[in-house]
Structure formats: structure tokens, C-alpha cells
CSV table of C-alpha atoms in Angstrom, one decimal:
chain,number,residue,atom,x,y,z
A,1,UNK,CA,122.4,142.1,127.1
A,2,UNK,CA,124.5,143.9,124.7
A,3,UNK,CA,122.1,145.1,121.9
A,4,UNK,CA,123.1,145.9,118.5
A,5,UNK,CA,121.9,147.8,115.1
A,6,UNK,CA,123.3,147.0,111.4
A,7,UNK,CA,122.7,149.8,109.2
A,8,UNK,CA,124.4,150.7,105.5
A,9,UNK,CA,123.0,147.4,103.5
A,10,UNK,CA,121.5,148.1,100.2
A,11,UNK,CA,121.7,147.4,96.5
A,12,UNK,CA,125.1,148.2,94.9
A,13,UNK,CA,126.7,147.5,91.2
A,14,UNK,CA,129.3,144.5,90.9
A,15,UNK,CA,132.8,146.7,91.4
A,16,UNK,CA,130.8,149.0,93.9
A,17,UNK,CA,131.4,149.6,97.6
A,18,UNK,CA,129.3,149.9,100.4
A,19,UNK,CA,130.2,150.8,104.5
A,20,UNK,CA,128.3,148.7,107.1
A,21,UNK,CA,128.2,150.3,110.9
A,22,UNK,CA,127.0,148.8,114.1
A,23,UNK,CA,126.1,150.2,116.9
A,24,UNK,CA,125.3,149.3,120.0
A,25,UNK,CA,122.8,151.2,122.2
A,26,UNK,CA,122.8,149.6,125.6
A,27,UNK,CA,126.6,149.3,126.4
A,28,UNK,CA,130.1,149.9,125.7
A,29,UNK,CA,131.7,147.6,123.2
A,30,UNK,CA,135.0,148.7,124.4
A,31,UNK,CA,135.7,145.3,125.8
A,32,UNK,CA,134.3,143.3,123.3
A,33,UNK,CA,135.7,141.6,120.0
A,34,UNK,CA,133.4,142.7,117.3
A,35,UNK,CA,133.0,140.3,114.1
A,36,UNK,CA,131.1,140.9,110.9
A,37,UNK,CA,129.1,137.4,109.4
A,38,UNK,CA,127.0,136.8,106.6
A,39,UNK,CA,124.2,134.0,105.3
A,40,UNK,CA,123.4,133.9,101.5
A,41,UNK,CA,120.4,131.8,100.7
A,42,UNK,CA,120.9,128.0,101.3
A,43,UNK,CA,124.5,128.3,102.6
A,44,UNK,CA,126.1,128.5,106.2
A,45,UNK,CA,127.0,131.7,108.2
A,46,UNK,CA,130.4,132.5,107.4
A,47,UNK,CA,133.0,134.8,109.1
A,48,UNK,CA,134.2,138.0,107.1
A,49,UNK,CA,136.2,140.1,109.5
A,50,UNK,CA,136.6,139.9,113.1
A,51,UNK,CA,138.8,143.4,115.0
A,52,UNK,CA,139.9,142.8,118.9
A,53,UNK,CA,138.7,144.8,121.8
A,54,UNK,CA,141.8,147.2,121.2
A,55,UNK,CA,141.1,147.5,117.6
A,56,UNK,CA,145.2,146.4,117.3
A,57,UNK,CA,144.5,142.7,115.9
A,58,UNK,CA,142.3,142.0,113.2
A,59,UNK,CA,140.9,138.8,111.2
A,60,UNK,CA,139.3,138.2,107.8
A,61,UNK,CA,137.5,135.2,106.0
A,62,UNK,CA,139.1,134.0,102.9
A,63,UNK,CA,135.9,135.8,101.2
A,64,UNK,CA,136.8,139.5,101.9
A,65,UNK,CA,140.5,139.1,102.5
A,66,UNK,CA,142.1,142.4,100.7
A,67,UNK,CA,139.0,143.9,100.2
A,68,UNK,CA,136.7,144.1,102.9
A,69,UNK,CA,138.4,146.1,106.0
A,70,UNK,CA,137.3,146.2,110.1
A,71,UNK,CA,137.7,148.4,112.3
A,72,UNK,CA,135.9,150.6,115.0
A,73,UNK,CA,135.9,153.8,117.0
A,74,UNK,CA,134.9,152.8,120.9
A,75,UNK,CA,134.2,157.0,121.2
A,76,UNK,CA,130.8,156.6,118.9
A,77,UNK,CA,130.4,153.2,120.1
A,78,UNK,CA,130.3,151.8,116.6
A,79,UNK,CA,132.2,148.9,114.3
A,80,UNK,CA,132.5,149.8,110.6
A,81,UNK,CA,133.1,147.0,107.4
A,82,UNK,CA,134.0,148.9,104.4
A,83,UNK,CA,133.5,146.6,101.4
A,84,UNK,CA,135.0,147.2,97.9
A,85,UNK,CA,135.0,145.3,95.0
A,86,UNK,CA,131.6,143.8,95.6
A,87,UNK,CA,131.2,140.5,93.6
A,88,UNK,CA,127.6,138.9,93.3
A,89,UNK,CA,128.8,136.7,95.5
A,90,UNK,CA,128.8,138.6,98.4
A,91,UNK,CA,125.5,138.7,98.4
A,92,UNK,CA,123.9,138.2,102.2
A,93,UNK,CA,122.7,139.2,105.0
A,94,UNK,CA,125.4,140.5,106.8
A,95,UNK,CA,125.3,140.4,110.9
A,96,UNK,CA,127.4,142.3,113.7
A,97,UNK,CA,128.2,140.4,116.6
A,98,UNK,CA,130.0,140.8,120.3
A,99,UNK,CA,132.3,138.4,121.7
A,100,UNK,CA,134.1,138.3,125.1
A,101,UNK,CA,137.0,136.2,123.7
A,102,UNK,CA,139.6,137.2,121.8
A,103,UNK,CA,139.1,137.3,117.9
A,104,UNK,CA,137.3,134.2,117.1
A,105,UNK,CA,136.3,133.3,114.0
A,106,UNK,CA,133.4,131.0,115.1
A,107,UNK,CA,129.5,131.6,115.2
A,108,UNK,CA,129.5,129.9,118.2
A,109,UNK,CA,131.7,132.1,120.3
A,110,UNK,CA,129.9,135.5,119.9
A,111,UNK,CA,127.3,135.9,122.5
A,112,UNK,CA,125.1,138.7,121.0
A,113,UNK,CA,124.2,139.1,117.3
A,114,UNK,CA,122.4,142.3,115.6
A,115,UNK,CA,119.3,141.2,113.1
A,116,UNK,CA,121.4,141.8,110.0
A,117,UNK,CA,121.5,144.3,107.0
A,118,UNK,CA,121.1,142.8,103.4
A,119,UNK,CA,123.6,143.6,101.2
A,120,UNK,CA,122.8,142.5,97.5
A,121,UNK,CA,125.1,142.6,94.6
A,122,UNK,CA,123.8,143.3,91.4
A,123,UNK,CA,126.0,141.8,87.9
């Protein structure tokens, strides 16, 4: 069971930036493709940025595409989303997950989630 911690949420300006990390405590995500999701209120989970187990391949959601960016270092054991240009509408709960596939996009193919960090965006 591959357990993992959000941490960097928090309120932040329209315009404004803010860095998301997960970590993982139990294992090694060296292995694993590691995707960034959010939920807003009322809507579906939606894929924002997905990096491979080599870090060489990345993916992005239409949402963060040019201004969100993936990426990790296996040495701390930890996946980082730098957001810029933060719009309301980015507003969510933002969740790190662990897939043992290669850069999907889908919910359904990441095996082990994180509890989320809120992220709200203030206009």
C-alpha cells in the first residue's frame, strides 16, 4: 500500500502561484507514474498533470496546460505541481496519486490516492 501526503494548498490571489508536493512515506515511487487530480464542488475529478516513472514523459489536462508544471525528484521521494497563473477556477481539492501504468490520464487507473490539499483562488 503505497501511502501518500499532499502538502502546499492554501489561499492564494487570482495571478498568484502556489507549489503542491507529495510524498510518500511507505515506498519508493520510483516505479510509479505520479498524476496530480482535482474536484471543485459539484463537478467530476479531473486530470491536471500526470509525469512517468522516469520523469522523461509528461501529461497535462487542458486546465493547467502552460501553466501548471510536473515533475519529481525520486531522491526525496516526492512529486511537485507548481501552479502559476491561478484563476478562480482552479479552485479544488487537489489529489496526488500512484499508477503502475504508464501516464494515464484516468481516475480509474491510479491505484493509490493521497486525501488532497485544498487549493482556493481568491478574485
Amino acid at each position: 500500500q503505497v501511502q501518500l501526503v499532499e502538502s502546499g494548498g492554501g489561499l492564494v490571489q487570482a495571478g498568484g502561484s502556489l507549489s503542491l508536493s507529495c510524498a510518500a512515506s511507505s515506498h519508493r515511487l520510483s516505479g510509479y507514474t505520479m498524476g496530480w487530480f482535482r474536484q471543485a464542488p459539484g463537478k467530476e475529478r479531473e486530470f491536471v498533470a500526470g509525469i512517468s516513472w522516469s520523469g522523461s514523459s509528461t501529461s497535462y489536462g487542458d486546465s493547467g496546460k502552460g501553466r501548471f508544471t510536473i515533475s519529481r525528484v525520486d531522491a526525496k521521494n516526492t512529486v511537485y505541481l507548481q501552479m502559476n497563473s491561478l484563476e478562480p477556477e482552479d479552485t479544488a481539492v487537489y489529489y496526488c496519486a500512484a499508477s503502475t501504468l504508464f501516464l494515464r490520464r484516468r481516475d480509474s487507473e491510479y491505484s493509490f490516492w493521497g486525501l488532497g490539499t485544498q487549493v482556493t483562488v481568491s478574485s
